[in-house]
Amino acid sequence: MTEAILQVEGLRKVFGAAVAVEDVSFSLAPGGSLAIVGESGSGKTTVANMIVGLERPTAGRVVACGRDRSRPPRSARERRERGHEVQIVFQDPYSSLDPRQSPAAAVDEVLRLHTRLGAPQRRRRVEELAELVGLDKRQLAALPSRLSGGQRQRVAIARALAAEPQVLILDESVAALDVSIQAQVLNVLADVREHTGVAYLFISHDLAVVRQVSDEVVVMQGGSIVERGPTSRVLDEPEHPYTRLLRASVPTLGWRPARRLTHFSTEAR
Ligand SMILES: Nc1ncnc2c1ncn2[C@@H]1O[C@H](COP(=O)(O)OP(=O)(O)OP(=O)(O)O)[C@@H](O)[C@H]1O
Ligand SMILES: [Mg+2]
């Protein structure tokens, strides 16, 4: 068996009196793709936040690339090193980019922080990453307000990849996109995995998307994992009643989570 690139053990998170995550354990192989599915509020983002260090676990352990990251980094250097291990792309392609910064500048900033490349090499690398995610020269120089949701999401992905992470967490990163753009971004992600060997932790409540991108699935309900296994087995022959329920409520084409509609209405139409 290969050594896991990411391993979480007995993760628990309590907010006040509420238990958001309870005893969550899973591991991700290098170059693998694991999905976390579950309804709104089931604890998916909280798990992701604990992995990247945005939330501290109440209990349990996160190990990435053989190193424990359950505690906050002790130095700027350790923080930077962790950025090499795990990067996250959030759900909202609007708020995650600096409106005053072109995609080229945003990606370059990450390269300056995470690599020792000189300016000409960085320029070349920016172009390579842009090509990898399917952004052209004009889009690279434009301000985010001039880009579509799909283009912005590709910028966010390029920026995350610039740190050359071993693991990329995608938290509902395609949920807000139009179906055709969503398909484009999913293709990009599949290409990137093939070319770089990055592993994905893919959070989604869209089972059709999960089927397309993930080798394995864990199903969360109320903070706990209720079922896990290879994607086709879990989705085609679900054992747990909750997974069957999720499957029965599979979103149809064009479906979007209601609470996000207002947020994205300008782009979604
Ligand atoms: N900072 C916080 N303070 C208090 N409660 C929180 C906090 N973050 C999350 N929660 C609670 O933890 C539970 C899990 O939330 P989480 O955001 O992880 O769910 P999710 O599965 O990502 O949902 P969604 O699909 O809507 O994104 C929810 O009940 C939520 O209200
Ligand atoms: Mg979430």
PDB file of C-alpha atoms and ligand atoms in Angstrom:
ATOM      1  CA  MET A   1       0.000   0.000   0.000  1.00  0.00           C
ATOM      2  CA  THR A   2       1.248   3.487  -0.801  1.00  0.00           C
ATOM      3  CA  GLU A   3       1.814   5.975   1.957  1.00  0.00           C
ATOM      4  CA  ALA A   4      -1.103   8.420   2.242  1.00  0.00           C
ATOM      5  CA  ILE A   5      -0.374  11.993   1.204  1.00  0.00           C
ATOM      6  CA  LEU A   6      -3.130  13.199   3.506  1.00  0.00           C
ATOM      7  CA  GLN A   7      -4.474  11.465   6.533  1.00  0.00           C
ATOM      8  CA  VAL A   8      -7.042  12.632   9.052  1.00  0.00           C
ATOM      9  CA  GLU A   9      -7.686  10.664  12.212  1.00  0.00           C
ATOM     10  CA  GLY A  10     -10.520  11.050  14.670  1.00  0.00           C
ATOM     11  CA  LEU A  11     -11.191  14.669  13.748  1.00  0.00           C
ATOM     12  CA  ARG A  12     -13.667  16.420  15.976  1.00  0.00           C
ATOM     13  CA  LYS A  13     -14.819  20.011  16.062  1.00  0.00           C
ATOM     14  CA  VAL A  14     -17.115  21.544  18.601  1.00  0.00           C
ATOM     15  CA  PHE A  15     -18.501  25.072  18.235  1.00  0.00           C
ATOM     16  CA  GLY A  16     -19.900  26.109  21.607  1.00  0.00           C
ATOM     17  CA  ALA A  17     -22.409  23.417  22.494  1.00  0.00           C
ATOM     18  CA  ALA A  18     -22.715  22.094  18.935  1.00  0.00           C
ATOM     19  CA  VAL A  19     -20.689  19.234  17.545  1.00  0.00           C
ATOM     20  CA  ALA A  20     -19.915  20.084  13.895  1.00  0.00           C
ATOM     21  CA  VAL A  21     -17.554  17.181  13.185  1.00  0.00           C
ATOM     22  CA  GLU A  22     -17.344  13.896  15.060  1.00  0.00           C
ATOM     23  CA  ASP A  23     -14.673  11.237  14.698  1.00  0.00           C
ATOM     24  CA  VAL A  24     -13.860  11.761  11.016  1.00  0.00           C
ATOM     25  CA  SER A  25     -11.022   9.651   9.618  1.00  0.00           C
ATOM     26  CA  PHE A  26      -9.928   9.090   6.039  1.00  0.00           C
ATOM     27  CA  SER A  27      -6.822   9.046   3.934  1.00  0.00           C
ATOM     28  CA  LEU A  28      -5.932  10.198   0.472  1.00  0.00           C
ATOM     29  CA  ALA A  29      -3.324   8.494  -1.706  1.00  0.00           C
ATOM     30  CA  PRO A  30      -0.786  10.532  -3.713  1.00  0.00           C
ATOM     31  CA  GLY A  31      -2.457  11.549  -6.978  1.00  0.00           C
ATOM     32  CA  GLY A  32      -5.778  10.192  -5.707  1.00  0.00           C
ATOM     33  CA  SER A  33      -9.177  11.836  -5.632  1.00  0.00           C
ATOM     34  CA  LEU A  34     -11.506  11.576  -2.687  1.00  0.00           C
ATOM     35  CA  ALA A  35     -14.892  13.269  -2.451  1.00  0.00           C
ATOM     36  CA  ILE A  36     -16.737  14.318   0.654  1.00  0.00           C
ATOM     37  CA  VAL A  37     -20.464  14.489   0.040  1.00  0.00           C
ATOM     38  CA  GLY A  38     -23.275  15.344   2.397  1.00  0.00           C
ATOM     39  CA  GLU A  39     -26.085  17.822   2.839  1.00  0.00           C
ATOM     40  CA  SER A  40     -25.624  21.426   3.901  1.00  0.00           C
ATOM     41  CA  GLY A  41     -24.361  21.638   7.482  1.00  0.00           C
ATOM     42  CA  SER A  42     -22.996  18.086   7.568  1.00  0.00           C
ATOM     43  CA  GLY A  43     -19.494  19.355   8.434  1.00  0.00           C
ATOM     44  CA  LYS A  44     -17.662  19.178   5.091  1.00  0.00           C
ATOM     45  CA  THR A  45     -16.195  22.688   5.127  1.00  0.00           C
ATOM     46  CA  THR A  46     -15.286  22.373   8.780  1.00  0.00           C
ATOM     47  CA  VAL A  47     -13.225  19.278   7.926  1.00  0.00           C
ATOM     48  CA  ALA A  48     -11.526  21.187   5.076  1.00  0.00           C
ATOM     49  CA  ASN A  49     -10.846  24.162   7.334  1.00  0.00           C
ATOM     50  CA  MET A  50      -9.215  21.928   9.915  1.00  0.00           C
ATOM     51  CA  ILE A  51      -7.011  20.378   7.240  1.00  0.00           C
ATOM     52  CA  VAL A  52      -5.767  23.730   5.926  1.00  0.00           C
ATOM     53  CA  GLY A  53      -5.453  25.198   9.407  1.00  0.00           C
ATOM     54  CA  LEU A  54      -8.286  27.724   9.303  1.00  0.00           C
ATOM     55  CA  GLU A  55      -9.916  25.914  12.217  1.00  0.00           C
ATOM     56  CA  ARG A  56      -8.168  24.077  15.001  1.00  0.00           C
ATOM     57  CA  PRO A  57      -9.454  20.566  15.699  1.00  0.00           C
ATOM     58  CA  THR A  58     -11.058  20.016  19.094  1.00  0.00           C
ATOM     59  CA  ALA A  59      -9.588  16.528  18.856  1.00  0.00           C
ATOM     60  CA  GLY A  60      -7.893  14.347  16.286  1.00  0.00           C
ATOM     61  CA  ARG A  61      -4.978  14.665  13.940  1.00  0.00           C
ATOM     62  CA  VAL A  62      -4.203  15.886  10.444  1.00  0.00           C
ATOM     63  CA  VAL A  63      -1.062  14.565   8.747  1.00  0.00           C
ATOM     64  CA  ALA A  64      -0.047  15.815   5.313  1.00  0.00           C
ATOM     65  CA  CYS A  65       3.081  14.619   3.522  1.00  0.00           C
ATOM     66  CA  GLY A  66       4.066  12.775   6.690  1.00  0.00           C
ATOM     67  CA  ARG A  67       3.905  15.889   8.865  1.00  0.00           C
ATOM     68  CA  ASP A  68       1.459  16.649  11.619  1.00  0.00           C
ATOM     69  CA  ARG A  69      -0.426  19.877  11.023  1.00  0.00           C
ATOM     70  CA  SER A  70      -2.996  19.707  13.792  1.00  0.00           C
ATOM     71  CA  ARG A  71      -1.321  22.645  15.541  1.00  0.00           C
ATOM     72  CA  PRO A  72      -0.813  26.138  14.139  1.00  0.00           C
ATOM     73  CA  PRO A  73       2.506  26.644  12.341  1.00  0.00           C
ATOM     74  CA  ARG A  74       5.275  27.854  14.627  1.00  0.00           C
ATOM     75  CA  SER A  75       7.036  30.059  12.095  1.00  0.00           C
ATOM     76  CA  ALA A  76       6.573  31.820   8.770  1.00  0.00           C
ATOM     77  CA  ARG A  77       8.734  29.133   7.247  1.00  0.00           C
ATOM     78  CA  GLU A  78       6.521  26.352   8.564  1.00  0.00           C
ATOM     79  CA  ARG A  79       3.464  28.195   7.267  1.00  0.00           C
ATOM     80  CA  ARG A  80       5.082  28.420   3.848  1.00  0.00           C
ATOM     81  CA  GLU A  81       6.031  24.760   3.899  1.00  0.00           C
ATOM     82  CA  ARG A  82       2.468  23.837   4.716  1.00  0.00           C
ATOM     83  CA  GLY A  83       1.355  25.809   1.697  1.00  0.00           C
ATOM     84  CA  HIS A  84       3.414  23.426  -0.382  1.00  0.00           C
ATOM     85  CA  GLU A  85       1.520  20.519   1.072  1.00  0.00           C
ATOM     86  CA  VAL A  86      -2.115  21.564   0.903  1.00  0.00           C
ATOM     87  CA  GLN A  87      -3.914  24.342  -0.944  1.00  0.00           C
ATOM     88  CA  ILE A  88      -7.622  25.093  -1.002  1.00  0.00           C
ATOM     89  CA  VAL A  89      -9.918  26.603  -3.624  1.00  0.00           C
ATOM     90  CA  PHE A  90     -13.052  28.030  -2.083  1.00  0.00           C
ATOM     91  CA  GLN A  91     -16.514  27.972  -3.444  1.00  0.00           C
ATOM     92  CA  ASP A  92     -16.844  31.616  -4.309  1.00  0.00           C
ATOM     93  CA  PRO A  93     -14.782  32.751  -7.301  1.00  0.00           C
ATOM     94  CA  TYR A  94     -15.780  36.374  -6.621  1.00  0.00           C
ATOM     95  CA  SER A  95     -14.661  36.966  -3.088  1.00  0.00           C
ATOM     96  CA  SER A  96     -11.498  34.867  -3.205  1.00  0.00           C
ATOM     97  CA  LEU A  97      -9.653  37.183  -5.619  1.00  0.00           C
ATOM     98  CA  ASP A  98      -8.286  40.643  -4.944  1.00  0.00           C
ATOM     99  CA  PRO A  99     -10.319  42.939  -7.241  1.00  0.00           C
ATOM    100  CA  ARG A 100      -7.294  45.195  -7.846  1.00  0.00           C
ATOM    101  CA  GLN A 101      -4.960  42.401  -8.896  1.00  0.00           C
ATOM    102  CA  SER A 102      -4.697  40.851 -12.352  1.00  0.00           C
ATOM    103  CA  PRO A 103      -4.572  37.036 -12.503  1.00  0.00           C
ATOM    104  CA  ALA A 104      -0.945  37.277 -13.647  1.00  0.00           C
ATOM    105  CA  ALA A 105      -0.038  39.336 -10.579  1.00  0.00           C
ATOM    106  CA  ALA A 106      -2.013  37.041  -8.268  1.00  0.00           C
ATOM    107  CA  VAL A 107      -0.237  33.927  -9.531  1.00  0.00           C
ATOM    108  CA  ASP A 108       3.138  35.701  -9.511  1.00  0.00           C
ATOM    109  CA  GLU A 109       2.644  36.641  -5.874  1.00  0.00           C
ATOM    110  CA  VAL A 110       2.273  32.978  -4.931  1.00  0.00           C
ATOM    111  CA  LEU A 111       5.323  32.041  -7.006  1.00  0.00           C
ATOM    112  CA  ARG A 112       7.383  34.697  -5.217  1.00  0.00           C
ATOM    113  CA  LEU A 113       6.313  33.323  -1.862  1.00  0.00           C
ATOM    114  CA  HIS A 114       6.615  29.619  -2.636  1.00  0.00           C
ATOM    115  CA  THR A 115       9.442  29.286  -5.150  1.00  0.00           C
ATOM    116  CA  ARG A 116      12.900  30.683  -5.702  1.00  0.00           C
ATOM    117  CA  LEU A 117      12.264  31.475  -9.340  1.00  0.00           C
ATOM    118  CA  GLY A 118      13.609  34.749 -10.746  1.00  0.00           C
ATOM    119  CA  ALA A 119      11.361  37.239 -12.545  1.00  0.00           C
ATOM    120  CA  PRO A 120      11.766  35.843 -16.089  1.00  0.00           C
ATOM    121  CA  GLN A 121      11.205  32.271 -14.891  1.00  0.00           C
ATOM    122  CA  ARG A 122       8.179  33.351 -12.930  1.00  0.00           C
ATOM    123  CA  ARG A 123       6.761  35.027 -16.001  1.00  0.00           C
ATOM    124  CA  ARG A 124       7.166  31.784 -17.920  1.00  0.00           C
ATOM    125  CA  ARG A 125       5.625  29.782 -15.091  1.00  0.00           C
ATOM    126  CA  VAL A 126       2.614  32.124 -14.955  1.00  0.00           C
ATOM    127  CA  GLU A 127       2.074  31.439 -18.645  1.00  0.00           C
ATOM    128  CA  GLU A 128       2.420  27.693 -18.150  1.00  0.00           C
ATOM    129  CA  LEU A 129      -0.113  27.678 -15.332  1.00  0.00           C
ATOM    130  CA  ALA A 130      -2.467  29.840 -17.370  1.00  0.00           C
ATOM    131  CA  GLU A 131      -2.233  27.385 -20.215  1.00  0.00           C
ATOM    132  CA  LEU A 132      -2.815  24.471 -17.870  1.00  0.00           C
ATOM    133  CA  VAL A 133      -6.108  25.935 -16.641  1.00  0.00           C
ATOM    134  CA  GLY A 134      -7.099  27.405 -20.001  1.00  0.00           C
ATOM    135  CA  LEU A 135      -6.664  31.161 -19.545  1.00  0.00           C
ATOM    136  CA  ASP A 136      -5.340  33.263 -22.411  1.00  0.00           C
ATOM    137  CA  LYS A 137      -2.959  36.273 -22.314  1.00  0.00           C
ATOM    138  CA  ARG A 138      -5.719  38.838 -22.323  1.00  0.00           C
ATOM    139  CA  GLN A 139      -7.521  37.160 -19.433  1.00  0.00           C
ATOM    140  CA  LEU A 140      -4.247  36.976 -17.513  1.00  0.00           C
ATOM    141  CA  ALA A 141      -3.876  40.749 -17.653  1.00  0.00           C
ATOM    142  CA  ALA A 142      -7.524  41.624 -16.976  1.00  0.00           C
ATOM    143  CA  LEU A 143      -8.919  42.661 -13.625  1.00  0.00           C
ATOM    144  CA  PRO A 144     -11.148  40.031 -11.970  1.00  0.00           C
ATOM    145  CA  SER A 145     -14.246  42.183 -12.566  1.00  0.00           C
ATOM    146  CA  ARG A 146     -13.703  41.658 -16.301  1.00  0.00           C
ATOM    147  CA  LEU A 147     -13.643  37.879 -16.024  1.00  0.00           C
ATOM    148  CA  SER A 148     -16.499  35.401 -15.979  1.00  0.00           C
ATOM    149  CA  GLY A 149     -17.152  33.163 -12.990  1.00  0.00           C
ATOM    150  CA  GLY A 150     -15.541  30.216 -14.740  1.00  0.00           C
ATOM    151  CA  GLN A 151     -12.473  32.243 -15.639  1.00  0.00           C
ATOM    152  CA  ARG A 152     -12.135  33.493 -12.092  1.00  0.00           C
ATOM    153  CA  GLN A 153     -12.408  30.001 -10.756  1.00  0.00           C
ATOM    154  CA  ARG A 154      -9.609  28.974 -13.111  1.00  0.00           C
ATOM    155  CA  VAL A 155      -7.514  31.836 -11.763  1.00  0.00           C
ATOM    156  CA  ALA A 156      -8.136  30.559  -8.245  1.00  0.00           C
ATOM    157  CA  ILE A 157      -7.100  27.067  -9.333  1.00  0.00           C
ATOM    158  CA  ALA A 158      -3.958  28.362 -11.112  1.00  0.00           C
ATOM    159  CA  ARG A 159      -3.025  30.352  -8.041  1.00  0.00           C
ATOM    160  CA  ALA A 160      -3.459  27.329  -5.785  1.00  0.00           C
ATOM    161  CA  LEU A 161      -1.396  25.189  -8.168  1.00  0.00           C
ATOM    162  CA  ALA A 162       1.384  27.806  -8.247  1.00  0.00           C
ATOM    163  CA  ALA A 163       2.322  26.713  -4.736  1.00  0.00           C
ATOM    164  CA  GLU A 164       2.833  23.198  -6.164  1.00  0.00           C
ATOM    165  CA  PRO A 165       0.748  21.529  -3.485  1.00  0.00           C
ATOM    166  CA  GLN A 166       0.584  17.784  -3.055  1.00  0.00           C
ATOM    167  CA  VAL A 167      -3.080  18.081  -2.155  1.00  0.00           C
ATOM    168  CA  LEU A 168      -5.665  20.464  -3.561  1.00  0.00           C
ATOM    169  CA  ILE A 169      -8.913  20.851  -1.652  1.00  0.00           C
ATOM    170  CA  LEU A 170     -11.819  22.021  -3.761  1.00  0.00           C
ATOM    171  CA  ASP A 171     -14.708  23.086  -1.562  1.00  0.00           C
ATOM    172  CA  GLU A 172     -17.790  23.373  -3.767  1.00  0.00           C
ATOM    173  CA  SER A 173     -15.462  25.065  -6.222  1.00  0.00           C
ATOM    174  CA  VAL A 174     -17.634  24.392  -9.247  1.00  0.00           C
ATOM    175  CA  ALA A 175     -21.060  24.568  -7.608  1.00  0.00           C
ATOM    176  CA  ALA A 176     -21.713  28.170  -8.612  1.00  0.00           C
ATOM    177  CA  LEU A 177     -20.730  27.761 -12.235  1.00  0.00           C
ATOM    178  CA  ASP A 178     -22.983  27.303 -15.224  1.00  0.00           C
ATOM    179  CA  VAL A 179     -23.202  23.701 -16.301  1.00  0.00           C
ATOM    180  CA  SER A 180     -21.090  24.119 -19.453  1.00  0.00           C
ATOM    181  CA  ILE A 181     -18.388  26.095 -17.628  1.00  0.00           C
ATOM    182  CA  GLN A 182     -18.532  23.590 -14.819  1.00  0.00           C
ATOM    183  CA  ALA A 183     -17.770  20.858 -17.361  1.00  0.00           C
ATOM    184  CA  GLN A 184     -14.800  22.864 -18.667  1.00  0.00           C
ATOM    185  CA  VAL A 185     -13.367  23.380 -15.193  1.00  0.00           C
ATOM    186  CA  LEU A 186     -13.833  19.683 -14.375  1.00  0.00           C
ATOM    187  CA  ASN A 187     -11.908  18.782 -17.518  1.00  0.00           C
ATOM    188  CA  VAL A 188      -9.160  21.165 -16.501  1.00  0.00           C
ATOM    189  CA  LEU A 189      -8.993  19.516 -13.094  1.00  0.00           C
ATOM    190  CA  ALA A 190      -8.739  16.049 -14.620  1.00  0.00           C
ATOM    191  CA  ASP A 191      -5.918  17.250 -16.924  1.00  0.00           C
ATOM    192  CA  VAL A 192      -4.078  18.875 -14.067  1.00  0.00           C
ATOM    193  CA  ARG A 193      -4.235  15.715 -11.988  1.00  0.00           C
ATOM    194  CA  GLU A 194      -2.882  13.715 -14.904  1.00  0.00           C
ATOM    195  CA  HIS A 195      -0.041  16.161 -15.561  1.00  0.00           C
ATOM    196  CA  THR A 196       1.013  17.085 -12.041  1.00  0.00           C
ATOM    197  CA  GLY A 197       0.026  14.111  -9.882  1.00  0.00           C
ATOM    198  CA  VAL A 198      -1.718  16.400  -7.405  1.00  0.00           C
ATOM    199  CA  ALA A 199      -4.303  14.694  -5.194  1.00  0.00           C
ATOM    200  CA  TYR A 200      -7.810  16.124  -4.803  1.00  0.00           C
ATOM    201  CA  LEU A 201     -10.077  16.362  -1.840  1.00  0.00           C
ATOM    202  CA  PHE A 202     -13.286  17.257  -3.557  1.00  0.00           C
ATOM    203  CA  ILE A 203     -16.188  18.613  -1.535  1.00  0.00           C
ATOM    204  CA  SER A 204     -19.528  18.699  -3.248  1.00  0.00           C
ATOM    205  CA  HIS A 205     -23.147  17.895  -2.884  1.00  0.00           C
ATOM    206  CA  ASP A 206     -23.521  17.305  -6.590  1.00  0.00           C
ATOM    207  CA  LEU A 207     -23.229  13.559  -7.046  1.00  0.00           C
ATOM    208  CA  ALA A 208     -22.968  13.816 -10.835  1.00  0.00           C
ATOM    209  CA  VAL A 209     -19.858  15.953 -10.413  1.00  0.00           C
ATOM    210  CA  VAL A 210     -18.454  13.608  -7.793  1.00  0.00           C
ATOM    211  CA  ARG A 211     -18.918  10.667 -10.097  1.00  0.00           C
ATOM    212  CA  GLN A 212     -16.895  12.467 -12.726  1.00  0.00           C
ATOM    213  CA  VAL A 213     -13.903  13.469 -10.609  1.00  0.00           C
ATOM    214  CA  SER A 214     -13.522  11.136  -7.650  1.00  0.00           C
ATOM    215  CA  ASP A 215     -12.164   7.639  -7.187  1.00  0.00           C
ATOM    216  CA  GLU A 216     -13.507   7.347  -3.685  1.00  0.00           C
ATOM    217  CA  VAL A 217     -16.274   8.913  -1.642  1.00  0.00           C
ATOM    218  CA  VAL A 218     -17.019   9.493   1.987  1.00  0.00           C
ATOM    219  CA  VAL A 219     -20.580  10.409   2.916  1.00  0.00           C
ATOM    220  CA  MET A 220     -21.104  12.741   5.870  1.00  0.00           C
ATOM    221  CA  GLN A 221     -24.267  13.247   7.849  1.00  0.00           C
ATOM    222  CA  GLY A 222     -24.532  15.415  10.952  1.00  0.00           C
ATOM    223  CA  GLY A 223     -20.755  15.647  11.322  1.00  0.00           C
ATOM    224  CA  SER A 224     -20.000  11.932  10.996  1.00  0.00           C
ATOM    225  CA  ILE A 225     -19.048   9.639   8.153  1.00  0.00           C
ATOM    226  CA  VAL A 226     -21.922   7.230   7.501  1.00  0.00           C
ATOM    227  CA  GLU A 227     -20.610   5.474   4.415  1.00  0.00           C
ATOM    228  CA  ARG A 228     -17.420   5.242   2.370  1.00  0.00           C
ATOM    229  CA  GLY A 229     -15.994   3.352  -0.568  1.00  0.00           C
ATOM    230  CA  PRO A 230     -15.178   3.474  -4.272  1.00  0.00           C
ATOM    231  CA  THR A 231     -17.312   6.116  -6.021  1.00  0.00           C
ATOM    232  CA  SER A 232     -19.231   3.768  -8.295  1.00  0.00           C
ATOM    233  CA  ARG A 233     -20.018   1.359  -5.475  1.00  0.00           C
ATOM    234  CA  VAL A 234     -21.233   4.084  -3.120  1.00  0.00           C
ATOM    235  CA  LEU A 235     -23.277   5.887  -5.766  1.00  0.00           C
ATOM    236  CA  ASP A 236     -24.675   2.841  -7.565  1.00  0.00           C
ATOM    237  CA  GLU A 237     -25.231   0.537  -4.616  1.00  0.00           C
ATOM    238  CA  PRO A 238     -25.493   2.756  -1.558  1.00  0.00           C
ATOM    239  CA  GLU A 239     -25.703   0.814   1.671  1.00  0.00           C
ATOM    240  CA  HIS A 240     -26.665   3.556   4.056  1.00  0.00           C
ATOM    241  CA  PRO A 241     -30.234   4.953   3.942  1.00  0.00           C
ATOM    242  CA  TYR A 242     -28.832   8.480   4.036  1.00  0.00           C
ATOM    243  CA  THR A 243     -26.732   7.886   0.913  1.00  0.00           C
ATOM    244  CA  ARG A 244     -29.845   6.552  -0.818  1.00  0.00           C
ATOM    245  CA  LEU A 245     -31.670   9.689   0.204  1.00  0.00           C
ATOM    246  CA  LEU A 246     -28.877  11.886  -1.172  1.00  0.00           C
ATOM    247  CA  ARG A 247     -28.933   9.946  -4.384  1.00  0.00           C
ATOM    248  CA  ALA A 248     -32.682  10.364  -4.708  1.00  0.00           C
ATOM    249  CA  SER A 249     -32.280  14.128  -4.445  1.00  0.00           C
ATOM    250  CA  VAL A 250     -29.644  14.341  -7.163  1.00  0.00           C
ATOM    251  CA  PRO A 251     -29.740  17.811  -8.632  1.00  0.00           C
ATOM    252  CA  THR A 252     -31.016  18.090 -12.158  1.00  0.00           C
ATOM    253  CA  LEU A 253     -29.318  20.018 -14.918  1.00  0.00           C
ATOM    254  CA  GLY A 254     -29.197  23.690 -14.073  1.00  0.00           C
ATOM    255  CA  TRP A 255     -29.975  23.106 -10.416  1.00  0.00           C
ATOM    256  CA  ARG A 256     -28.253  25.336  -7.913  1.00  0.00           C
ATOM    257  CA  PRO A 257     -28.382  25.408  -4.139  1.00  0.00           C
ATOM    258  CA  ALA A 258     -31.164  27.881  -3.342  1.00  0.00           C
ATOM    259  CA  ARG A 259     -29.238  29.885  -0.789  1.00  0.00           C
ATOM    260  CA  ARG A 260     -26.514  30.586  -3.317  1.00  0.00           C
ATOM    261  CA  LEU A 261     -28.796  31.808  -6.064  1.00  0.00           C
ATOM    262  CA  THR A 262     -28.982  35.378  -4.834  1.00  0.00           C
ATOM    263  CA  HIS A 263     -25.244  35.460  -4.391  1.00  0.00           C
ATOM    264  CA  PHE A 264     -24.511  34.465  -7.920  1.00  0.00           C
ATOM    265  CA  SER A 265     -27.597  35.622  -9.750  1.00  0.00           C
ATOM    266  CA  THR A 266     -25.760  38.045 -12.034  1.00  0.00           C
ATOM    267  CA  GLU A 267     -23.495  35.322 -13.291  1.00  0.00           C
ATOM    268  CA  ALA A 268     -25.830  32.352 -13.129  1.00  0.00           C
ATOM    269  CA  ARG A 269     -28.261  33.735 -15.694  1.00  0.00           C
TER     270      ARG A 269
HETATM  271  N1  LIG B   1     -17.409  29.213  12.830  1.00  0.00           N
HETATM  272  C1  LIG B   1     -18.486  28.522  13.206  1.00  0.00           C
HETATM  273  N2  LIG B   1     -19.100  28.795  14.380  1.00  0.00           N
HETATM  274  C2  LIG B   1     -20.172  28.091  14.777  1.00  0.00           C
HETATM  275  N3  LIG B   1     -20.723  27.078  14.081  1.00  0.00           N
HETATM  276  C3  LIG B   1     -20.162  26.762  12.912  1.00  0.00           C
HETATM  277  C4  LIG B   1     -19.023  27.468  12.407  1.00  0.00           C
HETATM  278  N4  LIG B   1     -18.692  26.915  11.210  1.00  0.00           N
HETATM  279  C5  LIG B   1     -19.578  25.942  10.997  1.00  0.00           C
HETATM  280  N5  LIG B   1     -20.460  25.842  12.000  1.00  0.00           N
HETATM  281  C6  LIG B   1     -21.549  24.850  12.107  1.00  0.00           C
HETATM  282  O1  LIG B   1     -20.994  23.574  11.893  1.00  0.00           O
HETATM  283  C7  LIG B   1     -21.872  22.754  11.135  1.00  0.00           C
HETATM  284  C8  LIG B   1     -21.137  22.264   9.900  1.00  0.00           C
HETATM  285  O2  LIG B   1     -20.917  23.361   9.019  1.00  0.00           O
HETATM  286  P1  LIG B   1     -20.099  23.222   7.675  1.00  0.00           P
HETATM  287  O3  LIG B   1     -19.923  24.591   7.148  1.00  0.00           O
HETATM  288  O4  LIG B   1     -18.887  22.421   7.936  1.00  0.00           O
HETATM  289  O5  LIG B   1     -21.108  22.385   6.777  1.00  0.00           O
HETATM  290  P2  LIG B   1     -21.016  21.998   5.241  1.00  0.00           P
HETATM  291  O6  LIG B   1     -21.201  20.523   5.161  1.00  0.00           O
HETATM  292  O7  LIG B   1     -19.789  22.578   4.654  1.00  0.00           O
HETATM  293  O8  LIG B   1     -22.307  22.717   4.631  1.00  0.00           O
HETATM  294  P3  LIG B   1     -22.537  23.383   3.165  1.00  0.00           P
HETATM  295  O9  LIG B   1     -22.816  22.261   2.238  1.00  0.00           O
HETATM  296  O10 LIG B   1     -23.752  24.249   3.383  1.00  0.00           O
HETATM  297  O11 LIG B   1     -21.336  24.172   2.815  1.00  0.00           O
HETATM  298  C9  LIG B   1     -23.084  23.614  10.836  1.00  0.00           C
HETATM  299  O12 LIG B   1     -24.071  23.289  11.767  1.00  0.00           O
HETATM  300  C10 LIG B   1     -22.590  25.019  11.021  1.00  0.00           C
HETATM  301  O13 LIG B   1     -23.618  25.860  11.407  1.00  0.00           O
HETATM  302 MG    MG B   2     -19.438  23.986   3.125  1.00  0.00          MG
END
